Amino acid sequence: MKRTFVLFPFFVTLLGLWLVGCQPGTDASKGDGAGSDSLWTRYLERYDSDVLGTAEKLAANGKLLRGSAGLPDTARSVLFQHRAALFRRENQLDSALRYLNENLTLTQALGDTTRIADAHYRLGFYYRLAEEPSRSLEHNYQAVEQYKALGDSIQVGRKSLNLANLLNALGNYSEAETIAVEGLEYIENSPQVMGSPELRNYVAGLYNTLAIATKELRNYPEALAWYEKSLALQPGREARLNIRHNVAVVLTHMDSLQAARALSRELAGDSLLNDPENTRLRARIMDQLGHIQGRLNLPGAEENLQTALNIRQDLAYTQGVLSSYLHLGEFYRERSPARAREMARAAYDIARELENPNDRLTSLALLIDVVPNPAGYARAYTRLSDSLQQVRRQTKDQFAKVRYESEKNLRNYLIARREASENSLQLERSQNRNLLLLSFLGLLLISGFFIYRYLRLRHRKREIQAVYATESRISKKVHDELANDIFNLLNAAVAFPRKNREELQDFVNRLDQLYQKSREISRDSAEIPTGPKFKTVLSSLIEIYSSETVRIITQGFESIPWEAISPDKQVNIYRALQEILVNMKKHSGATLVLLEFRQEKKNLTIRYKDNGVGFPEEAPLRQGGLANTGNRIEALGGRITFETSVPQGVVILLTLPV
């Protein structure tokens, strides 16, 4: 039993430690609470401040980044993003890209697909600003694929729009068309997207991107169809003006000049163009209207073209000025060759300044048409055209490689994630089996402990009942046989003749003492009434030991519900008090005894205290009758304690569950 009781706490401790070890791991980088939160809050206030300049914000960002050991990795990711944005304001794109690449490495280490996708998107955007199209393509495509893996349809649509626009800008119109169509498959029929005016703009953007791609591929009817689908989404007034202007441009390419002129005239009269915010759009519409009028030989063409040029020059809109020079060059080609050459050379100079190969080709084509000796320009056109075609092929090849590598990496990632998931599931199952086994063993040990304890208590209870039955039998035998025999012998002695009177009297006295002892033994071992009578019986026991020389005081006796206590416990309470009182009478020499009774929750407490001589220092506290008393109480789940530190007498405390 002792071994079981000693091993049980050890087992519980071991099981607890194992369960703690099985809990999901905590992030060691989560910071240390209020201190980190306070630093982070102060930093965000400085970053969002309208007062501090970029240099102060960069200093605050760098300081926190250097001391970011107490911050979670997600906060460090935000710090990298902020630092990149601040360097972008300073036009230091190399530094911005450095921190965005560090951000990507961090998010990949975290294994957070959402953050990885966002990191790729940011890199794609910044690499486009840095005029590194191949790197921009790679990261934009990765962003799309990561969001596909996440199943985030809205983000797939948004990032597909970015990628398709980039492909259009690079002249890879076929791939732009493919990506835009794939993006539409994710959001075009989504109730969530189509029910939100803000999200519908992304659908309209994809339609517009498809229209541009198909227009550049000279598939004009399809381009018109995409523009019509974009208009059907009822965009804002300014967006409708832009889209309808694009329709007019496509109609011009289709040589549907009368329809294009009617639409451009209608757009030019829109009051929205009077808003200074829409001055650039006004110039576009006026330029296109003048170009159409010039092709139809209608009055007002030169005026509209010149008005558009003036507006663009006032706005310092270089790309727009280039477009105006090209349209004016076409207008003057037949009407004034000298002015045409002037416009064509001006357009070519701007195209070279902007380093835009498409505009350079268009300018060279115009120069070839208007200069007297175009051979040099023709050779330049051929070289540039060949170079541009080669670049476009390289761009297509690069994008094809990006798609292949990305899809391969994504497949490998998904395979690795599936394997990790399977391993995690297998580990979890193993842990669950171990936990079940340990729980079963624990339950077995606990059950064994309580069964053992129950059997032991039942055995001790049977022993007490056997002792009680033996005591009752002895009492009856002493009363019925021994005491009666002594009484008969005593009566016979009294009837003896009067001789040797003194000896006879001594004999009678000794017989009487023996008779009284037998009566006491009979009483002490007699059967004890239980149930409703027990209270009276116990009170009588206390009164027997109270005399002229020993005063017994009781407290709380009447407050105890004695009849509610089980019979076996009543008997043992009686025997325990009887043994204590007998011991008091024989050994203590006490003149005053206090018996205090209390019931607290489910325990009955009896406190005995006297003013006697106490226990001898060298004597064991539990011996003889008191040992029996302790065994009786403990057999019923109670305990007996002796207070030895009192200055005089004895204090005994009995506690018994009732």
XYZ file of C-alpha atoms in Angstrom:
658
model
C 0.000 0.000 0.000
C 2.755 2.452 0.898
C 4.550 1.795 -2.382
C 1.367 2.486 -4.333
C 0.745 5.713 -2.429
C 4.332 6.903 -2.976
C 4.360 6.064 -6.693
C 0.973 7.630 -7.402
C 2.028 11.320 -6.990
C 5.143 10.565 -9.055
C 2.981 9.139 -11.830
C 0.611 12.142 -11.767
C 3.574 14.552 -11.941
C 5.067 12.615 -14.857
C 1.741 12.606 -16.679
C 1.344 16.361 -16.130
C 4.816 17.073 -17.492
C 4.120 14.918 -20.537
C 0.843 16.720 -21.223
C 2.577 20.100 -20.959
C 5.210 18.872 -23.383
C 2.474 17.913 -25.844
C 0.995 21.428 -25.974
C 1.623 23.464 -29.133
C 4.930 25.295 -28.954
C 4.924 28.926 -27.992
C 6.613 31.557 -30.087
C 9.790 32.494 -28.300
C 9.828 35.768 -30.090
C 6.531 37.010 -28.798
C 8.067 39.680 -26.657
C 7.879 40.340 -22.999
C 4.510 41.991 -22.714
C 3.815 45.567 -21.799
C 7.326 46.852 -22.519
C 7.338 45.653 -26.142
C 3.744 46.812 -26.680
C 4.649 50.280 -25.414
C 7.696 50.549 -27.723
C 5.631 49.360 -30.683
C 2.833 51.829 -29.973
C 5.257 54.751 -29.710
C 6.933 53.709 -32.982
C 3.610 53.524 -34.873
C 2.710 56.990 -33.614
C 6.008 58.325 -35.014
C 5.589 56.472 -38.327
C 2.050 57.853 -38.822
C 3.052 61.355 -37.758
C 2.468 64.187 -40.244
C 5.059 66.313 -38.471
C 8.141 64.082 -38.633
C 10.125 63.867 -41.848
C 11.301 60.737 -43.644
C 14.761 60.897 -42.049
C 13.319 60.933 -38.493
C 10.977 58.070 -39.347
C 13.847 56.042 -40.812
C 15.845 56.641 -37.615
C 12.939 55.484 -35.428
C 12.432 52.452 -37.654
C 16.135 51.524 -37.567
C 16.338 51.913 -33.792
C 13.386 49.588 -33.217
C 14.603 47.144 -35.861
C 18.007 46.870 -34.182
C 16.352 46.197 -30.814
C 13.538 44.021 -32.122
C 14.490 40.895 -30.132
C 11.472 41.418 -27.875
C 9.033 41.848 -30.768
C 7.212 39.076 -32.627
C 8.453 38.211 -36.121
C 5.233 39.598 -37.600
C 6.161 43.024 -36.183
C 9.646 42.742 -37.710
C 7.972 42.034 -41.056
C 5.976 45.266 -40.741
C 9.189 47.145 -39.861
C 10.828 45.870 -43.066
C 7.813 46.995 -45.118
C 7.809 50.439 -43.492
C 11.545 50.823 -44.086
C 11.131 49.958 -47.766
C 8.322 52.508 -48.138
C 10.438 55.203 -46.463
C 13.411 54.501 -48.750
C 11.068 54.657 -51.727
C 10.077 58.202 -50.676
C 13.773 59.037 -50.742
C 14.007 57.416 -54.209
C 16.475 54.844 -52.836
C 14.927 51.801 -54.520
C 18.005 49.586 -54.023
C 17.703 49.944 -50.229
C 13.939 49.472 -50.418
C 14.361 46.226 -52.363
C 16.977 44.981 -49.888
C 14.546 45.195 -46.972
C 11.661 43.750 -48.971
C 13.830 40.728 -49.808
C 14.648 40.367 -46.108
C 10.920 40.542 -45.445
C 10.311 37.713 -47.938
C 12.986 35.552 -46.280
C 11.420 36.198 -42.869
C 7.878 35.343 -44.002
C 9.105 32.147 -45.678
C 10.786 31.141 -42.408
C 7.488 31.776 -40.612
C 5.672 29.557 -43.131
C 2.793 32.061 -43.289
C 1.445 31.771 -46.847
C -0.601 34.974 -46.597
C 2.456 37.008 -45.626
C 4.587 35.247 -48.254
C 2.066 36.187 -50.960
C 2.011 39.810 -49.788
C 5.822 39.914 -49.696
C 5.990 38.716 -53.328
C 3.413 41.310 -54.391
C 5.390 44.151 -52.773
C 8.607 42.995 -54.441
C 6.839 42.809 -57.811
C 5.619 46.389 -57.405
C 9.011 47.763 -56.339
C 10.951 45.887 -59.027
C 8.646 47.451 -61.627
C 9.450 50.884 -60.177
C 13.139 49.969 -60.382
C 12.637 49.040 -64.082
C 13.575 45.398 -63.571
C 10.659 43.822 -65.463
C 11.848 40.196 -65.309
C 12.135 40.305 -61.507
C 8.812 42.113 -61.291
C 7.176 39.437 -63.436
C 8.614 36.690 -61.250
C 7.313 38.100 -57.968
C 3.929 39.205 -59.343
C 3.371 35.707 -60.676
C 4.471 34.173 -57.353
C 1.952 36.393 -55.561
C -0.860 35.154 -57.802
C 0.125 31.498 -57.293
C 0.423 31.875 -53.495
C -3.058 33.379 -53.287
C -4.349 30.524 -55.431
C -2.840 28.088 -52.916
C -4.607 29.988 -50.137
C -7.916 29.848 -51.999
C -8.275 33.657 -51.715
C -10.290 34.344 -54.874
C -10.472 38.115 -54.454
C -6.710 38.473 -54.070
C -6.126 36.163 -57.043
C -8.270 38.510 -59.154
C -6.553 41.672 -57.873
C -3.011 40.368 -58.304
C -3.857 38.902 -61.729
C -4.851 42.421 -62.784
C -1.420 43.741 -61.733
C 0.372 40.945 -63.573
C -1.709 41.313 -66.756
C -1.092 45.085 -66.844
C 2.652 44.457 -66.504
C 2.571 41.939 -69.341
C 0.714 44.460 -71.536
C 3.350 47.094 -70.744
C 6.063 44.624 -71.804
C 4.273 43.859 -75.066
C 3.470 40.262 -74.069
C -0.180 40.643 -75.018
C -0.998 36.958 -75.421
C 0.144 36.114 -71.893
C -1.611 39.240 -70.567
C -4.816 37.970 -72.155
C -4.342 34.513 -70.567
C -3.622 35.883 -67.087
C -6.554 38.322 -67.226
C -8.961 35.542 -68.234
C -7.667 33.335 -65.381
C -8.173 36.229 -62.961
C -11.757 36.686 -64.152
C -12.481 33.012 -63.512
C -11.862 33.660 -59.806
C -13.936 36.815 -59.314
C -16.245 37.458 -62.265
C -19.133 35.353 -60.943
C -18.521 35.911 -57.242
C -21.600 37.376 -55.468
C -19.270 38.954 -52.925
C -17.306 40.752 -55.633
C -20.191 41.727 -57.882
C -22.155 42.958 -54.882
C -19.439 45.436 -53.923
C -18.876 48.580 -56.058
C -15.261 48.707 -54.880
C -14.492 45.090 -55.769
C -16.341 45.345 -59.100
C -13.638 47.806 -60.159
C -11.179 44.900 -60.295
C -13.472 43.030 -62.664
C -13.759 46.174 -64.782
C -9.967 46.516 -64.670
C -9.510 42.986 -65.982
C -12.006 43.695 -68.792
C -10.053 46.836 -69.672
C -6.747 44.931 -69.614
C -8.206 42.324 -71.954
C -9.456 45.081 -74.244
C -5.946 46.607 -74.424
C -4.334 43.223 -75.097
C -6.797 42.285 -77.846
C -6.539 45.781 -79.368
C -2.742 45.479 -79.584
C -3.218 42.039 -81.134
C -5.464 43.824 -83.707
C -8.512 41.894 -82.614
C -10.623 45.056 -82.579
C -14.146 43.587 -82.358
C -13.142 41.562 -79.305
C -11.552 44.654 -77.752
C -14.864 46.510 -78.215
C -16.701 43.608 -76.581
C -14.455 43.793 -73.491
C -14.957 47.550 -73.246
C -18.733 47.037 -73.439
C -18.566 44.477 -70.595
C -16.583 46.991 -68.544
C -19.214 49.697 -69.173
C -21.990 47.264 -68.209
C -20.597 47.241 -64.647
C -21.681 50.901 -64.376
C -18.374 52.392 -63.276
C -18.092 55.972 -62.060
C -18.538 58.889 -64.401
C -14.822 59.543 -64.902
C -14.125 55.840 -65.489
C -16.933 55.756 -68.094
C -15.343 58.704 -69.895
C -12.001 56.898 -70.051
C -13.520 53.640 -71.271
C -15.657 55.350 -73.930
C -12.598 57.287 -75.107
C -10.795 53.938 -75.505
C -13.767 52.732 -77.564
C -13.346 55.765 -79.818
C -9.654 54.868 -80.270
C -10.554 51.281 -81.270
C -13.209 52.548 -83.714
C -10.527 54.769 -85.259
C -8.228 51.750 -85.703
C -11.159 49.946 -87.369
C -11.580 52.929 -89.733
C -15.084 53.490 -88.374
C -14.250 57.181 -88.403
C -17.765 58.624 -88.407
C -18.755 56.584 -85.359
C -15.477 57.455 -83.671
C -16.014 61.188 -84.441
C -19.562 61.194 -83.079
C -18.463 59.508 -79.867
C -15.440 61.805 -79.395
C -17.572 64.937 -79.967
C -20.043 63.696 -77.359
C -17.227 63.063 -74.873
C -15.607 66.448 -75.547
C -18.843 68.158 -74.498
C -19.047 66.415 -71.116
C -19.075 68.968 -68.280
C -16.830 66.698 -66.201
C -13.888 67.799 -68.373
C -14.197 71.332 -66.941
C -12.903 70.016 -63.618
C -9.155 70.870 -63.317
C -8.607 67.369 -61.953
C -9.614 65.991 -65.369
C -7.431 68.265 -67.512
C -5.252 65.374 -68.718
C -8.341 63.408 -69.794
C -9.652 66.513 -71.601
C -6.396 66.717 -73.548
C -6.641 63.033 -74.546
C -10.194 63.455 -75.832
C -9.398 66.686 -77.699
C -6.308 65.097 -79.276
C -8.274 62.046 -80.463
C -11.107 64.209 -81.796
C -8.593 66.339 -83.757
C -6.880 63.222 -85.099
C -10.205 61.818 -86.374
C -11.216 65.187 -87.851
C -7.862 65.363 -89.626
C -8.333 61.947 -91.180
C -11.833 63.038 -92.331
C -10.489 66.417 -93.580
C -12.950 68.255 -91.355
C -12.453 71.766 -90.014
C -11.288 72.204 -86.440
C -8.777 69.348 -86.563
C -5.609 71.463 -86.256
C -7.184 73.643 -83.545
C -8.118 70.617 -81.409
C -4.718 68.975 -81.885
C -2.907 72.199 -80.948
C -5.176 72.720 -77.914
C -4.330 69.223 -76.653
C -0.588 69.884 -77.162
C -0.767 73.170 -75.238
C -2.562 71.523 -72.315
C -0.017 68.717 -72.143
C 2.905 71.104 -72.321
C 1.385 73.188 -69.496
C 1.015 69.993 -67.425
C 4.586 68.912 -68.313
C 3.027 65.597 -69.340
C 5.878 64.292 -71.516
C 4.191 61.111 -72.721
C 1.125 63.123 -73.733
C 3.264 65.693 -75.543
C 4.842 62.816 -77.521
C 1.382 61.571 -78.573
C 0.388 65.096 -79.653
C 3.559 65.456 -81.779
C 2.818 62.133 -83.519
C -0.780 63.103 -84.319
C 0.294 66.564 -85.501
C 3.000 64.943 -87.673
C 0.358 62.736 -89.294
C -1.918 65.757 -89.785
C 0.836 67.800 -91.484
C 2.190 64.877 -93.576
C 0.224 65.828 -96.669
C -0.551 69.423 -95.742
C 2.861 70.733 -94.658
C 5.817 68.303 -94.981
C 8.207 70.708 -93.212
C 5.906 70.952 -90.172
C 5.436 67.189 -90.331
C 9.217 66.636 -90.192
C 9.448 69.088 -87.278
C 6.766 67.225 -85.335
C 8.248 63.804 -86.164
C 11.758 64.811 -85.015
C 10.357 66.306 -81.800
C 8.442 63.074 -81.128
C 11.569 60.990 -81.804
C 13.657 63.094 -79.422
C 11.122 62.630 -76.629
C 10.857 58.882 -77.335
C 14.646 58.574 -77.028
C 14.550 60.605 -73.827
C 11.847 58.356 -72.372
C 13.703 55.254 -73.609
C 10.414 53.846 -74.855
C 11.146 51.515 -77.821
C 7.502 51.363 -78.972
C 7.246 55.145 -79.218
C 10.663 55.286 -80.936
C 9.415 52.829 -83.557
C 6.259 54.907 -84.165
C 8.345 58.107 -84.410
C 10.802 56.466 -86.829
C 7.911 55.218 -88.970
C 6.587 58.782 -89.198
C 10.066 60.141 -90.017
C 10.474 57.589 -92.802
C 7.213 58.886 -94.305
C 8.026 62.601 -94.125
C 11.794 63.063 -94.660
C 13.277 63.245 -98.198
C 16.042 60.709 -97.504
C 14.675 58.106 -95.077
C 17.377 55.420 -95.517
C 19.095 56.127 -92.200
C 15.826 56.160 -90.330
C 14.759 52.979 -92.088
C 17.927 51.183 -90.968
C 17.386 52.460 -87.397
C 13.773 51.297 -87.599
C 14.813 47.814 -88.712
C 17.465 47.487 -86.005
C 15.094 48.726 -83.307
C 12.243 46.546 -84.552
C 14.468 43.463 -84.543
C 15.768 44.352 -81.094
C 12.278 44.931 -79.786
C 11.058 41.630 -81.186
C 14.006 39.891 -79.564
C 13.274 41.559 -76.216
C 9.629 40.532 -76.467
C 10.636 36.963 -77.260
C 12.991 37.011 -74.297
C 10.194 38.407 -72.135
C 7.894 35.608 -73.266
C 10.589 33.022 -72.654
C 11.363 34.566 -69.285
C 7.719 34.512 -68.292
C 7.327 30.945 -69.482
C 10.329 30.011 -67.356
C 8.878 31.924 -64.399
C 5.588 30.059 -64.781
C 7.335 26.721 -64.999
C 9.623 27.344 -62.020
C 6.808 28.822 -59.952
C 4.456 25.960 -60.678
C 7.232 23.448 -59.930
C 8.098 25.236 -56.675
C 4.445 25.437 -55.767
C 3.997 21.725 -56.435
C 7.039 20.958 -54.299
C 5.724 23.286 -51.604
C 2.306 21.637 -51.637
C 3.904 18.180 -51.535
C 6.132 19.241 -48.621
C 3.170 20.784 -46.830
C 1.092 17.636 -47.370
C 3.933 15.479 -46.072
C 4.374 17.798 -43.086
C 0.630 17.619 -42.471
C 0.692 13.826 -42.686
C 3.702 13.676 -40.344
C 1.976 16.058 -37.963
C -1.172 13.943 -38.099
C 0.837 10.768 -37.491
C 2.631 12.426 -34.568
C -0.671 13.621 -33.176
C -2.114 10.126 -33.460
C 0.957 8.706 -31.741
C 0.658 11.291 -28.982
C -3.043 10.528 -28.633
C -2.265 6.798 -28.360
C 0.397 7.505 -25.732
C -1.977 9.787 -23.884
C -4.699 7.151 -24.013
C -2.283 4.502 -22.761
C -1.005 6.741 -19.970
C -4.565 7.693 -19.074
C -5.524 4.036 -18.946
C -2.522 3.210 -16.767
C -3.298 6.188 -14.555
C -6.929 5.134 -14.271
C -5.791 1.591 -13.501
C -3.449 2.806 -10.752
C -6.066 5.157 -9.314
C -8.713 2.432 -9.415
C -6.301 -0.033 -7.820
C -5.468 2.483 -5.108
C -9.097 3.131 -4.231
C -10.079 -0.550 -4.492
C -7.204 -1.452 -2.176
C -8.203 1.299 0.228
C -11.840 0.252 0.101
C -10.986 -3.412 0.757
C -8.665 -2.449 3.573
C -11.283 -0.236 5.216
C -13.892 -2.931 4.800
C -11.525 -5.478 6.334
C -10.783 -3.194 9.275
C -14.477 -2.479 9.674
C -15.142 -6.227 9.808
C -12.368 -6.593 12.372
C -13.944 -3.866 14.518
C -17.350 -5.506 14.198
C -15.773 -8.829 15.166
C -14.102 -7.191 18.173
C -17.362 -5.568 19.130
C -19.160 -8.922 18.817
C -16.423 -10.595 20.885
C -16.651 -7.872 23.526
C -20.401 -8.283 23.686
C -20.057 -12.062 24.003
C -17.426 -11.722 26.740
C -19.563 -9.171 28.541
C -22.550 -11.468 28.462
C -20.463 -14.423 29.590
C -18.886 -12.400 32.428
C -22.305 -11.139 33.463
C -24.167 -14.411 33.084
C -21.558 -16.816 34.404
C -18.599 -15.281 36.214
C -20.436 -12.466 38.016
C -23.313 -14.744 39.042
C -20.954 -17.427 40.299
C -19.070 -14.878 42.402
C -22.371 -13.500 43.734
C -23.490 -17.032 44.743
C -20.143 -17.662 46.408
C -20.447 -14.368 48.263
C -23.929 -15.291 49.603
C -22.663 -18.679 50.664
C -19.778 -17.111 52.573
C -22.142 -14.788 54.426
C -24.111 -17.813 55.614
C -21.048 -19.449 57.213
C -21.071 -19.880 61.023
C -19.616 -17.020 63.048
C -16.136 -18.133 63.455
C -12.964 -16.520 62.304
C -15.104 -13.435 61.700
C -12.294 -11.131 60.694
C -10.892 -13.552 58.117
C -14.332 -14.153 56.761
C -15.028 -10.431 56.433
C -11.781 -9.985 54.525
C -12.765 -12.828 52.224
C -16.162 -11.264 51.614
C -14.642 -7.840 50.848
C -12.262 -9.334 48.327
C -15.119 -11.254 46.708
C -17.132 -8.038 46.540
C -14.244 -6.200 44.834
C -13.929 -9.050 42.360
C -17.660 -8.879 41.729
C -17.512 -5.125 41.071
C -14.606 -5.604 38.625
C -16.558 -8.247 36.758
C -19.486 -5.812 36.586
C -17.198 -3.130 35.184
C -15.775 -5.521 32.580
C -19.294 -6.508 31.647
C -20.345 -2.887 31.365
C -17.262 -1.853 29.371
C -17.695 -4.688 26.888
C -21.452 -4.708 26.804
C -23.458 -4.091 23.650
C -23.979 -0.359 23.068
C -27.447 0.886 22.054
C -27.287 2.879 18.793
C -29.684 4.982 16.803
C -31.982 7.448 18.629
C -30.875 6.089 22.062
C -27.174 6.721 21.429
C -27.207 10.340 22.576
C -28.552 9.307 26.006
C -26.109 6.402 26.278
C -23.119 8.636 25.429
C -24.283 11.295 27.893
C -24.573 8.592 30.596
C -21.017 7.438 29.877
C -19.702 10.957 30.478
C -21.703 11.260 33.696
C -20.296 7.953 35.059
C -16.767 9.367 34.998
C -17.805 12.715 36.481
C -17.548 12.659 40.309
C -16.889 14.851 43.322
C -13.143 14.765 42.541
C -13.362 15.029 38.724
C -15.585 17.591 37.009
C -16.341 16.992 33.308
C -17.602 19.962 31.263
C -19.136 19.440 27.790
C -19.521 22.039 25.040
C -21.497 21.627 21.819
C -22.785 18.174 22.754
C -26.420 19.093 22.136
C -25.685 20.634 18.698
C -24.482 17.354 17.181
C -27.108 15.355 15.170
C -26.146 12.078 16.856
C -29.029 10.097 15.345
C -27.753 10.867 11.827
C -24.403 9.153 12.494
C -24.134 5.541 11.315
C -24.325 2.809 14.045
C -20.756 1.545 13.545
C -19.404 5.071 13.959
C -21.591 5.619 17.037
C -20.120 2.498 18.630
C -16.541 3.545 17.889
C -17.107 7.104 19.129
C -18.449 5.623 22.360
C -15.473 3.221 22.727
C -12.957 5.934 21.931
C -14.364 8.314 24.558
C -14.659 5.457 27.023
C -10.975 4.570 26.570
C -9.898 8.179 26.977
C -12.008 8.633 30.127
C -10.744 5.347 31.607
C -7.191 6.459 30.915
C -7.983 9.803 32.593
C -9.386 8.140 35.685
C -6.485 5.701 36.050
C -3.490 7.868 35.206
C -4.080 11.628 34.871
C -5.023 12.744 38.374
C -7.099 15.437 36.678
C -9.748 17.404 38.537
C -11.182 19.202 35.496
C -11.949 17.822 32.013
C -13.301 19.699 28.968
C -15.045 17.794 26.151
C -15.743 20.025 23.151
C -17.916 18.732 20.266
C -18.017 20.440 16.814
C -19.343 19.474 13.392
C -17.610 21.221 10.455
C -18.909 20.325 6.989
C -18.775 16.502 6.960
C -16.409 15.998 9.915
C -17.143 15.518 13.606
C -14.411 16.866 15.879
C -14.130 15.928 19.597
C -11.510 17.816 21.607
C -10.528 16.402 25.013
C -8.509 18.505 27.466
C -7.663 17.950 31.168
C -5.505 19.537 33.852
C -3.799 16.318 34.868
C -0.162 15.287 34.967
C 0.047 14.756 31.206
C 2.064 12.092 29.393
C 5.529 11.126 30.617
C 8.137 12.504 28.188
C 9.718 9.125 27.536
C 6.428 7.255 27.125
C 4.971 6.639 23.636
C 1.705 8.510 23.124
C -0.110 5.626 21.478
C 0.068 2.497 23.547
C -2.388 0.145 25.205
C -5.947 1.456 25.160
C -5.070 4.675 23.349
C -3.509 2.635 20.539
C -6.787 0.727 20.210
C -8.658 4.044 20.173
C -6.436 5.358 17.352
C -6.922 2.186 15.340
C -10.691 2.412 15.741
C -10.821 6.029 14.519
C -8.400 5.531 11.606
C -10.259 2.425 10.456
C -13.262 4.685 9.857
C -11.208 7.239 7.867
C -10.610 9.563 10.803
C -7.519 10.568 12.759
C -6.375 11.090 16.357
C -3.750 13.657 17.335
C -2.072 14.537 20.635
C -1.027 18.083 21.485
C 2.101 17.761 23.578
C 3.076 21.435 23.716
C 0.422 22.417 26.290
C 1.907 23.605 29.628
C -0.235 21.238 31.725
C -2.415 18.183 31.190
C -3.329 16.462 27.945
C -5.103 17.584 24.750
C -6.445 14.884 22.421
C -8.214 15.686 19.137
C -10.481 13.164 17.421
C -11.669 13.867 13.848
C -14.091 11.507 12.143
C -16.002 11.812 8.840
C -19.727 11.502 9.416
